[in-house]
Amino acid sequence: MSRIINIDPITRIEGHLAIRVEVRSNLIVKAYSSGEMFRGFEKILKGRDPLDAQQITQRICGVCPVSHGIASIMAQEMAYNVTPPTNGRILRNLILGANYLNSHILHFYHLSALDFVDIAAILKYKGNDSALKNLKAWVKSEVSSKSVFPATPFLPRYKGEYLKDDDLNFTAIKNYLEALEMRATAHRAGAIFAGKLPHAASLVPGGITEKVTADKIVSYKSLINKIRSFIDNCYLQDVVEVAKAFPDYFTLGKGCGNFLAYGAFYESDSALVSDLLFPRGTIINGKLDNFDPSKITEDTEYSLYESGSGIHPSIGETVPSPHKNGAYSWIKAPRYNGIVMEVGPLARVMISYLKGKDLKLKKLIDNLLSSLGKKPGDLVSVMGRHAARAIEAKIVADKCAEWVDELVPGKPSFKDFEIPEAGAGTGLTEAPRGALGHWLTIKNYKIERYQCVVPTTWNCSPRDDKEIPGPVEQALEGAPVADEKNPIEAARIVRSFDPCIACAVH
Ligand code: NFE
Ligand code: MG
């Protein structure tokens, strides 16, 4: 007999996601991922001045606003026929890079690590570190209080196996606290050129409004160097320790096994996709191939929108249908050539690795795999997603420290443009969580149509019109649930994708 387990909401992610799984003999046989709210940004944008788009779409999310801003200005740049000058291009990399660092550190330490690290071990701490002593005192007083949710966000948590080595737990908990400071540091670095963060003021079509000066270069570099040292000395090592302690998670949560990346971080002004730090491409059935934007479509059979099958986002519509029969999610179902695709750090790292373009990335991956006794194929897993994110954080942080030296003080960072009466454009980039696209049509100088297809829309999509489950749903199917009251395996699998439902339902 099978039983239904509802995890609603999944905590420690961004936004409102419900996961429903059908379990038989302690194995998940079916999984359903539901985005639980409608937001309507695509409708809000209709009829507005196109220049509002990069500001409004950034409000889709407080975690990856920079990517939405960049997708939006890229779509506009295609419509206005303008490209940023060298400083503008580099500044975008520096702002986006800082956002990646904030987001990846947030995901590992503050959202996912508590699935593995034993936070309760802090009660056994006897050392002299003042941050850990303070935390111990706070957790102790919370646990003995009458509060309904004592020691939130650490407790309550699912019962299960956590890291057993107390010293490793203490180190990870200390780094959890340090990671809060690192996220603020990443925001400070990005804000030097973004005007402010999380929602950047300086992102405009044609470049960046912030001017380049020598003191800004020095400030940015010194902040990025602090984060680089945290990644080298803490983040990468904590991921390796967790990976060593939970080797089963190199076999769990494989998912669809197909990967898609639009590519991001232009390293030259030519706007050639061959000059992207993270290359553009697909992996389908293990085979690397080029990416063709015309193959992106969205299905809505199981989504709470008026039906449409295989619609390209350039002609897409968003018409909510909250009582639609059989539909179970506010997330649409994006597909590539009709195929389910995973996006995100793992997709970028796999495509980069197979393309063999970035030798440093290849070396980092090979070293990590050999230290764990794993093969490249093992990366397609829960632990592989965490490892890919950490390695990517290192690559991006090191690159930011190089790119900032390529800025030329006094040179322009912005090129002027005119908005045409009518036009269209597509902005394709990579948000921290994966491939992000904005499609824009302008008529009478106003936005006629605006469609976003967002990383978590790909990863947390419901079934498509052919009833094929989305990537997270596929990753859950076949996974064990040892204790139905504590489905920690399912939570670990879902969190490895770093879902953001605020983005997914936009
Ligand atoms: Ni709200 Fe986002 C990222 C985008 S995910 S976090 O990264 O775009 O869907
Ligand atoms: Mg959309």
mmCIF file of N, CA and C in Angstrom, residues 198-282:
data_model
loop_
_atom_site.group_PDB
_atom_site.id
_atom_site.type_symbol
_atom_site.label_atom_id
_atom_site.label_comp_id
_atom_site.label_asym_id
_atom_site.label_seq_id
_atom_site.Cartn_x
_atom_site.Cartn_y
_atom_site.Cartn_z
ATOM 1 N N PRO A 198 20.163 44.787 -2.173
ATOM 2 C CA PRO A 198 20.103 43.780 -3.231
ATOM 3 C C PRO A 198 19.589 44.291 -4.590
ATOM 4 N N HIS A 199 18.764 45.336 -4.613
ATOM 5 C CA HIS A 199 18.227 45.764 -5.903
ATOM 6 C C HIS A 199 19.099 46.874 -6.475
ATOM 7 N N ALA A 200 19.812 46.538 -7.544
ATOM 8 C CA ALA A 200 20.821 47.442 -8.100
ATOM 9 C C ALA A 200 20.157 48.635 -8.785
ATOM 10 N N ALA A 201 20.685 49.822 -8.499
ATOM 11 C CA ALA A 201 20.145 51.036 -9.116
ATOM 12 C C ALA A 201 20.849 51.369 -10.429
ATOM 13 N N SER A 202 22.065 50.875 -10.611
ATOM 14 C CA SER A 202 22.907 51.338 -11.718
ATOM 15 C C SER A 202 22.737 50.543 -13.013
ATOM 16 N N LEU A 203 21.931 49.472 -12.981
ATOM 17 C CA LEU A 203 21.782 48.636 -14.187
ATOM 18 C C LEU A 203 20.857 49.327 -15.185
ATOM 19 N N VAL A 204 21.407 49.693 -16.343
ATOM 20 C CA VAL A 204 20.587 50.326 -17.391
ATOM 21 C C VAL A 204 21.010 49.752 -18.740
ATOM 22 N N PRO A 205 20.097 49.774 -19.726
ATOM 23 C CA PRO A 205 20.530 49.391 -21.069
ATOM 24 C C PRO A 205 21.665 50.324 -21.486
ATOM 25 N N GLY A 206 22.642 49.805 -22.187
ATOM 26 C CA GLY A 206 23.784 50.623 -22.613
ATOM 27 C C GLY A 206 24.938 50.600 -21.637
ATOM 28 N N GLY A 207 24.779 49.992 -20.483
ATOM 29 C CA GLY A 207 25.917 49.894 -19.561
ATOM 30 C C GLY A 207 25.517 49.973 -18.111
ATOM 31 N N ILE A 208 26.304 50.763 -17.363
ATOM 32 C CA ILE A 208 26.130 50.916 -15.917
ATOM 33 C C ILE A 208 26.287 52.405 -15.634
ATOM 34 N N THR A 209 25.413 52.967 -14.787
ATOM 35 C CA THR A 209 25.483 54.420 -14.560
ATOM 36 C C THR A 209 26.606 54.811 -13.586
ATOM 37 N N GLU A 210 27.090 53.861 -12.814
ATOM 38 C CA GLU A 210 28.163 54.174 -11.846
ATOM 39 C C GLU A 210 29.475 54.398 -12.593
ATOM 40 N N LYS A 211 30.244 55.411 -12.147
ATOM 41 C CA LYS A 211 31.528 55.692 -12.809
ATOM 42 C C LYS A 211 32.653 54.896 -12.147
ATOM 43 N N VAL A 212 33.668 54.610 -12.941
ATOM 44 C CA VAL A 212 34.816 53.854 -12.426
ATOM 45 C C VAL A 212 35.868 54.819 -11.878
ATOM 46 N N THR A 213 36.273 54.613 -10.627
ATOM 47 C CA THR A 213 37.365 55.401 -10.052
ATOM 48 C C THR A 213 38.348 54.436 -9.380
ATOM 49 N N ALA A 214 39.574 54.939 -9.168
ATOM 50 C CA ALA A 214 40.617 54.076 -8.590
ATOM 51 C C ALA A 214 40.235 53.617 -7.191
ATOM 52 N N ASP A 215 39.623 54.505 -6.393
ATOM 53 C CA ASP A 215 39.302 54.095 -5.014
ATOM 54 C C ASP A 215 38.211 53.020 -4.983
ATOM 55 N N LYS A 216 37.286 53.078 -5.945
ATOM 56 C CA LYS A 216 36.248 52.030 -5.993
ATOM 57 C C LYS A 216 36.879 50.676 -6.348
ATOM 58 N N ILE A 217 37.850 50.705 -7.245
ATOM 59 C CA ILE A 217 38.536 49.459 -7.628
ATOM 60 C C ILE A 217 39.210 48.848 -6.399
ATOM 61 N N VAL A 218 39.906 49.679 -5.651
ATOM 62 C CA VAL A 218 40.627 49.188 -4.465
ATOM 63 C C VAL A 218 39.635 48.632 -3.436
ATOM 64 N N SER A 219 38.533 49.362 -3.205
ATOM 65 C CA SER A 219 37.549 48.905 -2.208
ATOM 66 C C SER A 219 36.936 47.567 -2.619
ATOM 67 N N TYR A 220 36.551 47.475 -3.886
ATOM 68 C CA TYR A 220 35.916 46.232 -4.360
ATOM 69 C C TYR A 220 36.880 45.067 -4.160
ATOM 70 N N LYS A 221 38.116 45.276 -4.573
ATOM 71 C CA LYS A 221 39.083 44.177 -4.525
ATOM 72 C C LYS A 221 39.327 43.713 -3.087
ATOM 73 N N SER A 222 39.405 44.663 -2.170
ATOM 74 C CA SER A 222 39.707 44.249 -0.804
ATOM 75 C C SER A 222 38.529 43.447 -0.218
ATOM 76 N N LEU A 223 37.299 43.823 -0.560
ATOM 77 C CA LEU A 223 36.142 43.057 -0.061
ATOM 78 C C LEU A 223 36.093 41.670 -0.705
ATOM 79 N N ILE A 224 36.336 41.616 -2.006
ATOM 80 C CA ILE A 224 36.304 40.313 -2.695
ATOM 81 C C ILE A 224 37.396 39.394 -2.144
ATOM 82 N N ASN A 225 38.541 39.951 -1.830
ATOM 83 C CA ASN A 225 39.615 39.110 -1.302
ATOM 84 C C ASN A 225 39.246 38.469 0.040
ATOM 85 N N LYS A 226 38.458 39.181 0.848
ATOM 86 C CA LYS A 226 37.984 38.575 2.117
ATOM 87 C C LYS A 226 37.110 37.355 1.809
ATOM 88 N N ILE A 227 36.252 37.504 0.815
ATOM 89 C CA ILE A 227 35.348 36.389 0.467
ATOM 90 C C ILE A 227 36.154 35.241 -0.134
ATOM 91 N N ARG A 228 37.159 35.580 -0.946
ATOM 92 C CA ARG A 228 37.987 34.518 -1.540
ATOM 93 C C ARG A 228 38.645 33.691 -0.442
ATOM 94 N N SER A 229 39.118 34.368 0.576
ATOM 95 C CA SER A 229 39.800 33.593 1.606
ATOM 96 C C SER A 229 38.789 32.728 2.384
ATOM 97 N N PHE A 230 37.561 33.219 2.563
ATOM 98 C CA PHE A 230 36.521 32.391 3.201
ATOM 99 C C PHE A 230 36.201 31.162 2.336
ATOM 100 N N ILE A 231 36.108 31.369 1.029
ATOM 101 C CA ILE A 231 35.792 30.231 0.142
ATOM 102 C C ILE A 231 36.918 29.200 0.203
ATOM 103 N N ASP A 232 38.155 29.670 0.114
ATOM 104 C CA ASP A 232 39.302 28.740 0.118
ATOM 105 C C ASP A 232 39.445 28.018 1.455
ATOM 106 N N ASN A 233 39.260 28.746 2.549
ATOM 107 C CA ASN A 233 39.582 28.171 3.860
ATOM 108 C C ASN A 233 38.392 27.542 4.575
ATOM 109 N N CYS A 234 37.194 27.894 4.183
ATOM 110 C CA CYS A 234 36.006 27.378 4.899
ATOM 111 C C CYS A 234 35.036 26.655 3.972
ATOM 112 N N TYR A 235 34.500 27.381 2.971
ATOM 113 C CA TYR A 235 33.391 26.850 2.173
ATOM 114 C C TYR A 235 33.789 25.530 1.491
ATOM 115 N N LEU A 236 34.887 25.553 0.738
ATOM 116 C CA LEU A 236 35.273 24.344 0.000
ATOM 117 C C LEU A 236 35.525 23.179 0.953
ATOM 118 N N GLN A 237 36.161 23.479 2.088
ATOM 119 C CA GLN A 237 36.472 22.399 3.031
ATOM 120 C C GLN A 237 35.229 21.849 3.712
ATOM 121 N N ASP A 238 34.297 22.725 4.051
ATOM 122 C CA ASP A 238 33.066 22.249 4.699
ATOM 123 C C ASP A 238 32.261 21.368 3.744
ATOM 124 N N VAL A 239 32.240 21.744 2.476
ATOM 125 C CA VAL A 239 31.516 20.922 1.502
ATOM 126 C C VAL A 239 32.174 19.536 1.401
ATOM 127 N N VAL A 240 33.502 19.501 1.387
ATOM 128 C CA VAL A 240 34.206 18.211 1.302
ATOM 129 C C VAL A 240 33.904 17.360 2.547
ATOM 130 N N GLU A 241 33.916 17.974 3.719
ATOM 131 C CA GLU A 241 33.637 17.202 4.952
ATOM 132 C C GLU A 241 32.222 16.633 4.931
ATOM 133 N N VAL A 242 31.262 17.449 4.503
ATOM 134 C CA VAL A 242 29.874 16.963 4.422
ATOM 135 C C VAL A 242 29.783 15.842 3.386
ATOM 136 N N ALA A 243 30.457 16.028 2.258
ATOM 137 C CA ALA A 243 30.421 15.011 1.200
ATOM 138 C C ALA A 243 31.024 13.690 1.688
ATOM 139 N N LYS A 244 32.110 13.774 2.470
ATOM 140 C CA LYS A 244 32.741 12.552 2.997
ATOM 141 C C LYS A 244 31.820 11.842 3.975
ATOM 142 N N ALA A 245 31.076 12.627 4.765
ATOM 143 C CA ALA A 245 30.241 12.033 5.810
ATOM 144 C C ALA A 245 28.927 11.471 5.261
ATOM 145 N N PHE A 246 28.519 11.939 4.089
ATOM 146 C CA PHE A 246 27.227 11.496 3.529
ATOM 147 C C PHE A 246 27.407 10.974 2.101
ATOM 148 N N PRO A 247 28.220 9.908 1.915
ATOM 149 C CA PRO A 247 28.531 9.447 0.563
ATOM 150 C C PRO A 247 27.302 8.965 -0.213
ATOM 151 N N ASP A 248 26.249 8.530 0.523
ATOM 152 C CA ASP A 248 25.030 8.067 -0.180
ATOM 153 C C ASP A 248 24.447 9.160 -1.065
ATOM 154 N N TYR A 249 24.698 10.398 -0.679
ATOM 155 C CA TYR A 249 24.090 11.505 -1.429
ATOM 156 C C TYR A 249 24.822 11.800 -2.734
ATOM 157 N N PHE A 250 25.830 10.996 -3.053
ATOM 158 C CA PHE A 250 26.374 11.026 -4.420
ATOM 159 C C PHE A 250 25.588 10.098 -5.341
ATOM 160 N N THR A 251 24.665 9.322 -4.745
ATOM 161 C CA THR A 251 23.838 8.453 -5.598
ATOM 162 C C THR A 251 22.372 8.874 -5.572
ATOM 163 N N LEU A 252 22.009 9.750 -4.622
ATOM 164 C CA LEU A 252 20.597 10.150 -4.500
ATOM 165 C C LEU A 252 20.319 11.454 -5.236
ATOM 166 N N GLY A 253 19.074 11.582 -5.700
ATOM 167 C CA GLY A 253 18.622 12.847 -6.283
ATOM 168 C C GLY A 253 19.196 13.146 -7.646
ATOM 169 N N LYS A 254 19.387 12.110 -8.470
ATOM 170 C CA LYS A 254 20.015 12.338 -9.776
ATOM 171 C C LYS A 254 19.166 13.231 -10.676
ATOM 172 N N GLY A 255 17.867 13.011 -10.688
ATOM 173 C CA GLY A 255 16.997 13.865 -11.508
ATOM 174 C C GLY A 255 17.008 13.469 -12.964
ATOM 175 N N CYS A 256 16.687 14.433 -13.832
ATOM 176 C CA CYS A 256 16.483 14.101 -15.253
ATOM 177 C C CYS A 256 17.802 13.813 -15.976
ATOM 178 N N GLY A 257 18.908 14.340 -15.448
ATOM 179 C CA GLY A 257 20.215 14.066 -16.066
ATOM 180 C C GLY A 257 20.478 14.855 -17.338
ATOM 181 N N ASN A 258 19.547 15.718 -17.740
ATOM 182 C CA ASN A 258 19.781 16.613 -18.891
ATOM 183 C C ASN A 258 20.042 18.012 -18.356
ATOM 184 N N PHE A 259 20.959 18.724 -19.008
ATOM 185 C CA PHE A 259 21.386 20.017 -18.462
ATOM 186 C C PHE A 259 21.358 21.114 -19.523
ATOM 187 N N LEU A 260 21.047 22.325 -19.055
ATOM 188 C CA LEU A 260 20.939 23.482 -19.949
ATOM 189 C C LEU A 260 21.596 24.697 -19.299
ATOM 190 N N ALA A 261 22.413 25.401 -20.064
ATOM 191 C CA ALA A 261 22.965 26.690 -19.590
ATOM 192 C C ALA A 261 22.952 27.684 -20.747
ATOM 193 N N TYR A 262 22.509 28.927 -20.459
ATOM 194 C CA TYR A 262 22.558 29.990 -21.477
ATOM 195 C C TYR A 262 23.934 30.656 -21.499
ATOM 196 N N GLY A 263 24.695 30.454 -20.393
ATOM 197 C CA GLY A 263 26.011 31.078 -20.305
ATOM 198 C C GLY A 263 25.934 32.466 -19.693
ATOM 199 N N ALA A 264 27.047 32.876 -19.032
ATOM 200 C CA ALA A 264 27.086 34.206 -18.400
ATOM 201 C C ALA A 264 28.528 34.655 -18.212
ATOM 202 N N PHE A 265 28.681 35.934 -17.914
ATOM 203 C CA PHE A 265 29.957 36.620 -17.664
ATOM 204 C C PHE A 265 30.770 36.760 -18.961
ATOM 205 N N TYR A 266 30.422 37.790 -19.736
ATOM 206 C CA TYR A 266 31.149 38.055 -20.986
ATOM 207 C C TYR A 266 32.573 38.514 -20.651
ATOM 208 N N GLU A 267 33.539 37.863 -21.307
ATOM 209 C CA GLU A 267 34.938 38.211 -21.040
ATOM 210 C C GLU A 267 35.556 39.030 -22.173
ATOM 211 N N SER A 268 34.745 39.392 -23.198
ATOM 212 C CA SER A 268 35.223 40.346 -24.198
ATOM 213 C C SER A 268 34.024 41.171 -24.663
ATOM 214 N N ASP A 269 34.304 42.264 -25.406
ATOM 215 C CA ASP A 269 33.217 43.164 -25.833
ATOM 216 C C ASP A 269 32.503 42.662 -27.083
ATOM 217 N N SER A 270 32.971 41.572 -27.662
ATOM 218 C CA SER A 270 32.420 41.150 -28.946
ATOM 219 C C SER A 270 31.001 40.614 -28.820
ATOM 220 N N ALA A 271 30.557 40.362 -27.571
ATOM 221 C CA ALA A 271 29.237 39.761 -27.319
ATOM 222 C C ALA A 271 29.116 38.389 -27.986
ATOM 223 N N LEU A 272 30.278 37.754 -28.262
ATOM 224 C CA LEU A 272 30.249 36.397 -28.818
ATOM 225 C C LEU A 272 30.063 35.410 -27.672
ATOM 226 N N VAL A 273 29.210 34.406 -27.904
ATOM 227 C CA VAL A 273 28.987 33.458 -26.819
ATOM 228 C C VAL A 273 30.240 32.626 -26.531
ATOM 229 N N SER A 274 31.191 32.622 -27.467
ATOM 230 C CA SER A 274 32.448 31.901 -27.204
ATOM 231 C C SER A 274 33.278 32.612 -26.133
ATOM 232 N N ASP A 275 32.914 33.857 -25.808
ATOM 233 C CA ASP A 275 33.673 34.609 -24.807
ATOM 234 C C ASP A 275 33.015 34.599 -23.430
ATOM 235 N N LEU A 276 32.123 33.648 -23.194
ATOM 236 C CA LEU A 276 31.472 33.553 -21.895
ATOM 237 C C LEU A 276 32.312 32.715 -20.935
ATOM 238 N N LEU A 277 32.424 33.201 -19.686
ATOM 239 C CA LEU A 277 33.144 32.403 -18.676
ATOM 240 C C LEU A 277 32.434 31.053 -18.481
ATOM 241 N N PHE A 278 31.124 31.103 -18.252
ATOM 242 C CA PHE A 278 30.349 29.865 -18.184
ATOM 243 C C PHE A 278 29.708 29.655 -19.538
ATOM 244 N N PRO A 279 30.106 28.616 -20.256
ATOM 245 C CA PRO A 279 29.654 28.487 -21.638
ATOM 246 C C PRO A 279 28.176 28.131 -21.751
ATOM 247 N N ARG A 280 27.680 28.412 -22.918
ATOM 248 C CA ARG A 280 26.312 28.108 -23.304
ATOM 249 C C ARG A 280 26.287 26.683 -23.840
ATOM 250 N N GLY A 281 25.244 25.929 -23.556
ATOM 251 C CA GLY A 281 25.165 24.585 -24.131
ATOM 252 C C GLY A 281 24.103 23.724 -23.480
ATOM 253 N N THR A 282 24.003 22.509 -23.995
ATOM 254 C CA THR A 282 23.066 21.535 -23.419
ATOM 255 C C THR A 282 23.791 20.191 -23.284
#
